[in-house]
Each structure stands twice: as C-alpha cells, then as structure tokens.
Amino acid sequence: MALGHRRKGFVLTAFLGALSALPPISIDTGLPGLPAIEAEFANGAGRGALTLSLFLLGFAIAPLFGGPVADRFGRRGTLLAGLALYAAAALACALSTSFEMLLGFRALQGIAAGICVILPLAIVRDLYDHATARGKLSTIFAVFSIAPMVVPMLGAAIMAFSGWRMIYVAEASIGVLLAIGTLGFRESLPAKQRRSLHPSQLLAGYRSVLTDRSFVGYTLVFAFAFSCMFSFISGASAVLMGALQLSRSEFAVIYGVTSGSVMVGSLLSGALSKRQVPSRRLVGLGLGLMGASALAILALEPLGLARAAMLMPLVALVMVSFGLIGPNANHEAMRNMAEVAGAASGAIRCLQMLISACASAMVALLQPLGHPVLTTASLMVAMALLAGATFIWLQSGATAGLQRDGD
C-alpha cells in the first residue's frame, strides 16, 4: 500500500511538472520558427519576439482571476477548462492569416496557460505539509526543466519538415493530452475550503496575500530571477542564429542542452533541502551565482569573446542558479498562504509574467539597434541586480510594515 501511495505521489508530481512546463512548451518550441514568422508577415528582425510578449501578457493577466476561480470551483474543473482553451487558441494561432491575428491568439493562449500553470503550486499547498512541499516543488521544477531541453529540438524538427504553423498544431495536441491526463486525478480542494467570488471576499483574499512580508519579497525575487533567465530566452534566436550565425539545428541542440541546466539546479535544491539547508540560504546562493554569471556575459562582447563556446556555459550557470532560486522562493512565498493558495499562486505568476513580458518587450525593441549579445546581457544584469536588491531588502527587515497582523 505504501509503495502504491508513493507511486501515485510520483505520478502526480510528474504530471504537475508537465503542467508547469506549459510556458517553455509554448515559448521555446516556437523559437526556431520566429525568423519564418517574421519573413511571412514582412516584419523586421527581432519583431517575432512580440509573439512571446503577447503570450506573456495574457499569461500575466490570467492568474488574477484564475486563482480565485480555482479557490471557488476547485482545481480539477478549472484545469480542464484552461487546457481546452489552450488547445483551441494554439490551433487558432496555426490558422492565423495576419501577424496581428497571431498576436491576438497568442495572448489568448497565454491567458489559458496562465490559468493552468497556477494550479500545480496550489495543489501542492493543498496536499502537503511544509517539509514535504519543499521537496515536491524541487521535483516539479526538475520535471519542468526537461521541456526547454526537448522542445527547441521539436520546433527545429517541425521547421525542417513543415513550417511554423505546425508548431502551434503540436502545442494544441499537447494541451489535449494534458487534459486527458487531468481526468485521472481527483480534486485536491475540499468543498468546505472553497471561497466565495464575492468582490469583498476577493479583495480580502488579495489583501492578505499582498500584505504578507514573506510573500511580497520572495515573489519579487522569483519574478526578477526568472526575468533574468527569460531575457536570454527572448533574445536567444537573435543572439545565436543572428549574431553568432548558428544553424537552426545547432541552435536547437545547444539551446536545449543549456536549458537543461535548470534541472541541475532543481535537483541540487532537492538534495540540499533533504539535508535541511534553509530555503533562504539556497535563494541567496542562487542569486550570487546568477549575478556573477550575468556580469560575465555582459563582459564578453567588449572583450571580443562573444562566441557560443564562451557564452553558453555562462548561460547554463544562470539557469542552474534559477533552478536553485525557483522552488525555494516559491516555497517561502507560499508559507503562510494555506487559506488563499489559489489567489497567492495566481499573484506569483502574475508578477512573474508581467516583469518577464516587460523584459521580453525590451529585447524585441532593442534588438533592431544591433549588438544583440550586449543588449540581451544588459537586461540580464539588470534583472539579476533587481532580484539581489529585493532579497537584501527582504532580509534587512525594511518590509516589516507589510507583515500581516499576527505574523
């Protein structure tokens, strides 16, 4: 019985990791196709990154209402509805006849993904105590990190045999498969813990979330750290295939292998958590590594060292650092959020994606000016410094006035 229980727990954790991978599936799969989109719709180099920005904008908006909906109607039904919308929007992207239409459906796809991705964190908070939840989150991040290793190669393979539209057909198929998988799991939120959608209740829930010192601080740390990594993801096509002149297949392999470094950081986080290393210490370690690596990337072009062999190991270190930061910052942010787990998870994803959308838009706007390595690295450094400054602000106690009564 114990073995069966552990097996079911592993299957659920793996499934939650797959759900968490919807953003890299939706973003990284399409990276090899961005030049083709720009060519078909007569857009300038770098403008294809707007498909990422609009996806992230929708992704950022959705958690604000998706979280309360999941707290009211439960996780399972909300997830099924979100996955159905995701698959439909991806298919509509494949059928788009203009760049503006594609951007609109990408925003809708982002909304659907945003509804789905808040649920793994809420489900973990529903089912597990603090000690167990921390290990589960590290495993979820490890599973999540497999996607960036695989999906760029999937995108490159699709581009080799078809076109960018088939990439969105593949994303729609993944949404359908995840919806089928959802049918195999029970609801995690008991009926007695459901919350009303009355505006006063919603405001009270978000007030309790946004006045919690730990939540605010660690959510911002997580969002800025993710945006450091995402700044490179947004500029990867222009940097690797443009400035460094890699082929699509070379881009897919190098980018995919490097992206797998998030898994290394996540597995390291899980191992250290079992040794009772505090979450805050792991966040600090990850931020130090991220800042140093981003600064080293920034120095490459002025030193004349902007080559893939020099760049990608440093990018890998940035991704290792995010693997350390992500699960531990999420764990600390959700520590006091048992009663409003859906809304809290939604607020985390909203802030994460709003900041990331701004970073992605900056990449798209700056790339046409030239020097893609330098501009991308500058944004990475800015995000890493903001993450570090927020962590120092949090630890110094400067946010004590935000702490909830009774904390």
Coordinates of C-alpha atoms in Angstrom, one line a residue:
M1 CA 0.0 0.0 0.0
A2 CA 2.8 2.4 0.9
L3 CA 4.5 1.6 -2.4
G4 CA 1.3 2.2 -4.3
H5 CA 0.9 5.5 -2.5
R6 CA 4.4 6.6 -3.3
R7 CA 3.9 5.6 -7.0
K8 CA 0.7 7.7 -7.1
G9 CA 2.5 10.6 -5.5
F10 CA 5.3 10.4 -8.0
V11 CA 2.9 10.3 -11.0
L12 CA 1.0 13.3 -9.6
T13 CA 4.3 15.2 -9.1
A14 CA 5.4 14.4 -12.6
F15 CA 2.1 15.5 -14.0
L16 CA 2.3 18.8 -12.1
G17 CA 5.8 19.3 -13.5
A18 CA 4.4 18.7 -17.0
L19 CA 1.7 21.3 -16.4
S20 CA 4.3 23.8 -15.1
A21 CA 6.2 23.2 -18.4
L22 CA 3.4 24.8 -20.4
P23 CA 5.2 28.2 -20.6
P24 CA 8.5 26.7 -22.0
I25 CA 6.5 24.4 -24.3
S26 CA 4.5 27.5 -25.6
I27 CA 7.6 29.6 -25.9
D28 CA 10.7 27.5 -26.6
T29 CA 9.0 25.3 -29.3
G30 CA 8.4 28.4 -31.4
L31 CA 11.9 30.0 -31.1
P32 CA 13.2 28.2 -34.3
G33 CA 10.2 29.5 -36.2
L34 CA 10.5 33.2 -35.3
P35 CA 12.5 34.1 -38.4
A36 CA 10.0 32.3 -40.6
I37 CA 7.1 34.2 -39.0
E38 CA 9.0 37.5 -39.5
A39 CA 9.6 36.6 -43.2
E40 CA 6.0 35.6 -43.9
F41 CA 4.4 38.7 -42.3
A42 CA 7.2 41.0 -43.5
N43 CA 8.3 42.0 -40.1
G44 CA 11.8 43.3 -39.2
A45 CA 14.4 41.1 -37.4
G46 CA 13.5 40.7 -33.7
R47 CA 9.8 41.6 -34.2
G48 CA 8.8 37.9 -33.9
A49 CA 9.7 38.2 -30.2
L50 CA 6.4 40.1 -29.8
T51 CA 4.7 36.7 -30.0
L52 CA 6.4 36.0 -26.8
S53 CA 5.5 39.3 -25.2
L54 CA 1.8 38.9 -26.1
F55 CA 1.8 35.4 -24.8
L56 CA 3.3 36.6 -21.5
L57 CA 0.9 39.5 -21.3
G58 CA -2.1 37.1 -21.4
F59 CA -0.2 34.7 -19.1
A60 CA 0.2 37.6 -16.6
I61 CA -3.4 38.7 -16.6
A62 CA -5.0 35.2 -16.2
P63 CA -3.8 34.4 -12.7
L64 CA -5.6 37.4 -11.2
F65 CA -8.9 35.8 -11.9
G66 CA -7.8 32.2 -12.4
G67 CA -6.6 31.8 -8.9
P68 CA -9.9 32.9 -7.2
V69 CA -11.9 30.8 -9.7
A70 CA -9.8 27.8 -8.7
D71 CA -10.4 28.6 -5.0
R72 CA -14.1 28.8 -5.7
F73 CA -14.8 25.9 -8.1
G74 CA -11.8 23.6 -7.4
R75 CA -8.6 22.8 -9.1
R76 CA -9.7 20.0 -11.5
G77 CA -12.5 21.7 -13.3
T78 CA -10.6 24.9 -13.6
L79 CA -7.7 23.0 -15.1
L80 CA -9.8 21.2 -17.6
A81 CA -11.4 24.5 -18.8
G82 CA -8.0 26.1 -19.1
L83 CA -6.5 23.3 -21.1
A84 CA -9.4 23.2 -23.5
L85 CA -9.0 27.0 -24.1
Y86 CA -5.2 26.5 -24.5
A87 CA -5.6 23.8 -27.2
A88 CA -8.2 25.9 -29.1
A89 CA -6.1 29.1 -29.0
A90 CA -3.0 27.2 -30.2
L91 CA -5.0 25.8 -33.1
A92 CA -6.2 29.3 -33.9
C93 CA -2.6 30.5 -34.0
A94 CA -1.8 27.9 -36.6
L95 CA -4.7 29.2 -38.8
S96 CA -3.8 32.9 -38.4
T97 CA -3.7 35.0 -41.6
S98 CA -2.0 38.1 -40.3
F99 CA 0.6 39.0 -37.7
E100 CA -2.0 40.9 -35.7
M101 CA -4.3 37.9 -35.6
L102 CA -1.4 35.7 -34.5
L103 CA -0.6 38.1 -31.7
G104 CA -4.2 38.1 -30.5
F105 CA -4.5 34.4 -30.4
R106 CA -1.1 34.2 -28.7
A107 CA -2.4 36.5 -26.0
L108 CA -5.5 34.2 -25.6
Q109 CA -3.2 31.1 -25.5
G110 CA -1.2 32.9 -22.7
I111 CA -4.4 33.5 -20.7
A112 CA -5.2 29.8 -20.9
A113 CA -1.7 28.8 -20.0
G114 CA -1.8 31.2 -17.1
I115 CA -4.9 29.6 -15.7
C116 CA -3.3 26.2 -15.9
V117 CA 0.1 27.0 -14.5
I118 CA -1.1 28.5 -11.2
L119 CA -2.6 25.2 -10.2
P120 CA 0.4 22.9 -9.5
L121 CA 1.6 25.3 -6.8
A122 CA -1.9 25.5 -5.3
I123 CA -2.3 21.7 -5.4
V124 CA 1.0 21.1 -3.7
R125 CA -0.1 23.6 -1.0
D126 CA -3.5 21.7 -0.7
L127 CA -1.9 18.3 -0.3
Y128 CA 1.4 18.5 1.6
D129 CA 2.9 20.0 4.7
H130 CA 5.8 22.5 4.5
A131 CA 8.6 20.0 4.7
T132 CA 7.2 17.7 2.0
A133 CA 6.0 20.6 -0.2
R134 CA 9.6 21.9 -0.5
G135 CA 10.8 18.6 -1.9
K136 CA 7.8 18.3 -4.2
L137 CA 8.4 21.8 -5.6
S138 CA 12.1 20.9 -6.4
T139 CA 10.9 17.8 -8.2
I140 CA 8.3 19.8 -10.1
F141 CA 11.0 22.3 -11.2
A142 CA 13.2 19.4 -12.3
V143 CA 10.5 17.9 -14.5
F144 CA 9.6 21.4 -15.7
S145 CA 13.2 21.9 -16.8
I146 CA 13.2 19.0 -19.1
A147 CA 10.9 20.9 -21.5
P148 CA 13.5 23.5 -22.5
M149 CA 15.9 20.7 -23.4
V150 CA 13.5 19.0 -25.7
V151 CA 11.0 21.4 -27.2
P152 CA 13.5 23.6 -29.2
M153 CA 14.6 20.4 -30.9
L154 CA 11.0 19.6 -31.5
G155 CA 10.5 23.0 -33.0
A156 CA 13.6 22.7 -35.2
A157 CA 12.4 19.2 -36.4
I158 CA 9.0 20.6 -37.3
M159 CA 10.6 23.5 -39.2
A160 CA 12.8 21.1 -41.1
F161 CA 9.8 19.1 -42.4
S162 CA 7.0 21.6 -42.3
G163 CA 6.5 25.2 -41.2
W164 CA 5.9 27.4 -38.2
R165 CA 2.1 26.7 -38.2
M166 CA 2.7 23.1 -37.4
I167 CA 4.5 24.2 -34.2
Y168 CA 1.1 25.5 -32.9
V169 CA -0.7 22.4 -34.0
A170 CA 1.8 20.4 -31.8
E171 CA 1.1 22.8 -28.9
A172 CA -2.6 22.2 -29.3
S173 CA -2.0 18.4 -29.3
I174 CA 0.0 18.7 -26.0
G175 CA -2.9 20.6 -24.5
V176 CA -5.3 17.8 -25.4
L177 CA -3.0 15.2 -23.9
L178 CA -2.7 17.1 -20.6
A179 CA -6.5 17.5 -20.5
I180 CA -6.8 13.7 -20.8
G181 CA -4.3 13.2 -18.1
T182 CA -6.2 15.6 -15.8
L183 CA -9.1 13.2 -15.9
G184 CA -7.1 10.6 -14.0
F185 CA -6.7 12.8 -10.8
R186 CA -9.1 13.7 -8.1
E187 CA -10.0 17.1 -6.8
S188 CA -7.5 18.4 -4.2
L189 CA -9.5 21.2 -2.6
P190 CA -12.2 20.0 -0.2
A191 CA -15.6 21.6 -0.7
K192 CA -15.5 23.1 2.8
Q193 CA -12.4 25.1 1.9
R194 CA -13.9 26.7 -1.2
R195 CA -14.0 30.5 -1.2
S196 CA -16.7 32.9 -2.5
L197 CA -16.1 35.0 -5.6
H198 CA -17.9 38.0 -4.0
P199 CA -15.8 41.1 -4.6
S200 CA -15.4 41.7 -0.9
Q201 CA -14.0 38.2 -0.4
L202 CA -11.7 38.6 -3.4
L203 CA -10.4 41.9 -2.1
A204 CA -9.9 40.4 1.4
G205 CA -8.0 37.4 -0.1
Y206 CA -5.7 39.6 -2.2
R207 CA -5.2 41.9 0.8
S208 CA -4.0 39.1 2.9
V209 CA -1.7 38.0 0.1
L210 CA -0.2 41.3 -0.7
T211 CA 0.4 42.4 2.9
D212 CA 2.4 39.4 3.8
R213 CA 6.1 40.3 4.1
S214 CA 7.5 37.0 3.0
F215 CA 5.1 36.6 0.1
V216 CA 5.9 40.0 -1.4
G217 CA 9.6 39.7 -1.0
Y218 CA 10.1 36.2 -2.3
T219 CA 7.6 36.7 -5.1
L220 CA 9.6 39.6 -6.4
V221 CA 12.9 37.7 -6.0
F222 CA 11.4 34.9 -8.1
A223 CA 10.0 37.2 -10.7
F224 CA 13.2 39.1 -11.2
A225 CA 15.3 36.0 -11.3
F226 CA 13.0 34.4 -13.9
S227 CA 13.2 37.6 -15.9
C228 CA 17.0 37.4 -15.9
M229 CA 16.8 34.0 -17.5
F230 CA 13.9 34.9 -19.8
S231 CA 15.8 37.9 -21.1
F232 CA 18.2 35.5 -22.7
I233 CA 15.4 33.2 -23.9
S234 CA 13.7 36.1 -25.6
G235 CA 16.9 37.2 -27.4
A236 CA 18.2 33.6 -28.0
S237 CA 17.2 33.5 -31.6
A238 CA 18.8 36.8 -32.5
V239 CA 21.9 36.1 -30.4
L240 CA 22.6 32.5 -31.5
M241 CA 21.2 32.3 -35.0
G242 CA 21.7 36.0 -35.8
A243 CA 24.9 37.4 -34.2
L244 CA 26.7 34.0 -33.8
Q245 CA 25.3 32.6 -37.0
L246 CA 24.3 29.1 -35.8
S247 CA 22.0 26.9 -37.9
R248 CA 18.5 26.0 -36.7
S249 CA 19.7 22.5 -35.7
E250 CA 22.8 23.8 -33.9
F251 CA 20.6 26.4 -32.1
A252 CA 18.1 23.7 -31.0
V253 CA 20.8 21.4 -29.7
I254 CA 22.9 24.0 -27.9
Y255 CA 19.9 25.9 -26.5
G256 CA 18.2 22.7 -25.4
V257 CA 21.2 21.2 -23.6
T258 CA 22.0 24.5 -21.9
S259 CA 18.3 24.9 -20.8
G260 CA 18.5 21.6 -19.1
S261 CA 20.8 23.3 -16.5
V262 CA 17.7 24.4 -14.7
M263 CA 17.2 20.7 -13.8
V264 CA 20.7 20.5 -12.4
G265 CA 19.8 23.4 -10.1
S266 CA 16.5 21.9 -9.1
L267 CA 17.9 18.5 -8.3
L268 CA 20.7 20.2 -6.3
S269 CA 18.0 22.2 -4.4
G270 CA 16.1 19.0 -3.7
A271 CA 19.2 17.2 -2.4
L272 CA 20.2 20.2 -0.2
S273 CA 16.6 20.5 1.2
K274 CA 16.8 16.9 2.4
R275 CA 19.9 17.9 4.3
Q276 CA 17.8 20.7 6.0
V277 CA 19.7 23.5 4.3
P278 CA 17.4 26.6 4.8
S279 CA 15.5 27.8 1.7
R280 CA 16.7 31.4 2.3
R281 CA 20.3 30.2 2.1
L282 CA 19.7 28.5 -1.2
V283 CA 18.0 31.6 -2.6
G284 CA 21.0 33.7 -1.6
L285 CA 23.4 31.2 -3.1
G286 CA 21.4 31.2 -6.4
L287 CA 21.3 34.9 -6.6
G288 CA 25.0 35.3 -6.1
L289 CA 25.7 32.8 -8.9
M290 CA 23.1 34.4 -11.2
G291 CA 24.6 37.9 -10.7
A292 CA 28.2 36.9 -11.3
S293 CA 27.3 34.9 -14.4
A294 CA 25.2 37.7 -15.9
L295 CA 28.0 40.2 -15.4
A296 CA 30.4 37.8 -17.1
I297 CA 28.1 37.5 -20.1
L298 CA 27.9 41.3 -20.3
A299 CA 31.7 41.5 -20.4
L300 CA 32.0 39.1 -23.4
E301 CA 31.4 41.4 -26.3
P302 CA 33.6 44.3 -25.0
L303 CA 36.4 41.7 -24.6
G304 CA 35.9 40.3 -28.0
L305 CA 34.9 36.9 -26.6
A306 CA 31.2 36.7 -27.8
R307 CA 31.3 33.2 -29.1
A308 CA 29.0 30.3 -28.4
A309 CA 31.7 28.3 -26.6
M310 CA 32.2 31.2 -24.2
L311 CA 28.6 32.4 -23.9
M312 CA 26.6 29.2 -23.4
P313 CA 28.4 27.8 -20.3
L314 CA 27.7 31.2 -18.6
V315 CA 24.1 31.0 -19.6
A316 CA 24.0 27.5 -18.2
L317 CA 25.2 28.9 -14.8
V318 CA 22.3 31.4 -14.9
M319 CA 19.9 28.6 -15.4
V320 CA 21.5 26.5 -12.7
S321 CA 21.0 29.4 -10.4
F322 CA 17.3 29.7 -11.3
G323 CA 16.9 26.1 -10.5
L324 CA 18.1 26.9 -7.0
I325 CA 16.1 30.0 -6.6
G326 CA 12.8 29.0 -8.1
P327 CA 11.5 26.2 -5.8
N328 CA 12.8 27.8 -2.6
A329 CA 11.5 31.3 -3.4
N330 CA 8.1 29.8 -4.2
H331 CA 8.2 27.7 -1.0
E332 CA 8.9 30.8 1.1
A333 CA 6.3 32.9 -0.7
M334 CA 3.5 30.3 -0.1
R335 CA 4.4 29.5 3.5
N336 CA 1.5 31.5 5.0
M337 CA -0.9 31.0 2.2
A338 CA -2.9 27.9 3.0
E339 CA -6.3 29.6 3.0
V340 CA -5.8 31.5 -0.2
A341 CA -3.4 29.2 -2.1
G342 CA -5.1 29.8 -5.5
A343 CA -5.1 33.5 -5.2
A344 CA -1.5 33.5 -3.9
S345 CA -0.3 31.2 -6.7
G346 CA -2.0 33.5 -9.2
A347 CA -0.4 36.6 -7.8
I348 CA 3.1 34.9 -8.0
R349 CA 2.5 34.0 -11.7
C350 CA 1.0 37.4 -12.5
L351 CA 4.0 39.4 -11.1
Q352 CA 6.4 36.9 -12.7
M353 CA 5.0 37.2 -16.1
L354 CA 4.3 41.0 -16.0
I355 CA 8.0 41.6 -15.3
S356 CA 9.1 39.0 -17.9
A357 CA 6.8 40.5 -20.5
C358 CA 8.5 43.8 -20.0
A359 CA 11.9 42.2 -20.3
S360 CA 10.8 40.4 -23.5
A361 CA 9.4 43.6 -25.0
M362 CA 12.6 45.4 -24.2
V363 CA 14.6 42.7 -26.0
A364 CA 12.3 43.0 -29.0
L365 CA 12.6 46.8 -29.1
L366 CA 16.4 46.9 -28.6
Q367 CA 17.5 44.0 -31.0
P368 CA 17.0 46.1 -34.2
L369 CA 19.6 48.6 -32.8
G370 CA 22.3 45.9 -33.2
H371 CA 24.7 44.3 -30.7
P372 CA 22.2 41.6 -29.6
V373 CA 24.6 40.0 -27.2
L374 CA 25.3 43.2 -25.4
T375 CA 21.7 44.3 -25.2
T376 CA 20.5 40.9 -24.0
A377 CA 23.2 40.7 -21.4
S378 CA 22.5 44.2 -20.2
L379 CA 18.9 43.2 -19.5
M380 CA 20.0 40.0 -17.7
V381 CA 22.3 42.0 -15.4
A382 CA 19.5 44.5 -14.7
M383 CA 17.1 41.7 -13.7
A384 CA 19.8 39.9 -11.6
L385 CA 20.6 43.1 -9.7
L386 CA 16.9 43.8 -9.0
A387 CA 16.5 40.2 -7.7
G388 CA 19.5 40.6 -5.4
A389 CA 18.4 44.0 -4.2
T390 CA 15.0 42.7 -3.4
F391 CA 16.5 39.8 -1.4
I392 CA 18.6 42.2 0.6
W393 CA 15.6 44.5 1.2
L394 CA 13.6 41.5 2.3
Q395 CA 16.3 40.2 4.7
S396 CA 17.1 43.6 6.1
G397 CA 13.6 43.9 7.5
A398 CA 12.8 47.0 5.5
T399 CA 9.4 45.5 4.6
A400 CA 8.4 44.8 8.2
G401 CA 5.5 47.3 7.7
L402 CA 4.0 44.9 5.2
Q403 CA 3.8 42.0 7.5
R404 CA 0.4 40.7 8.4
D405 CA -1.1 41.2 11.8
G406 CA -0.1 38.2 13.9
D407 CA 3.0 37.2 11.9

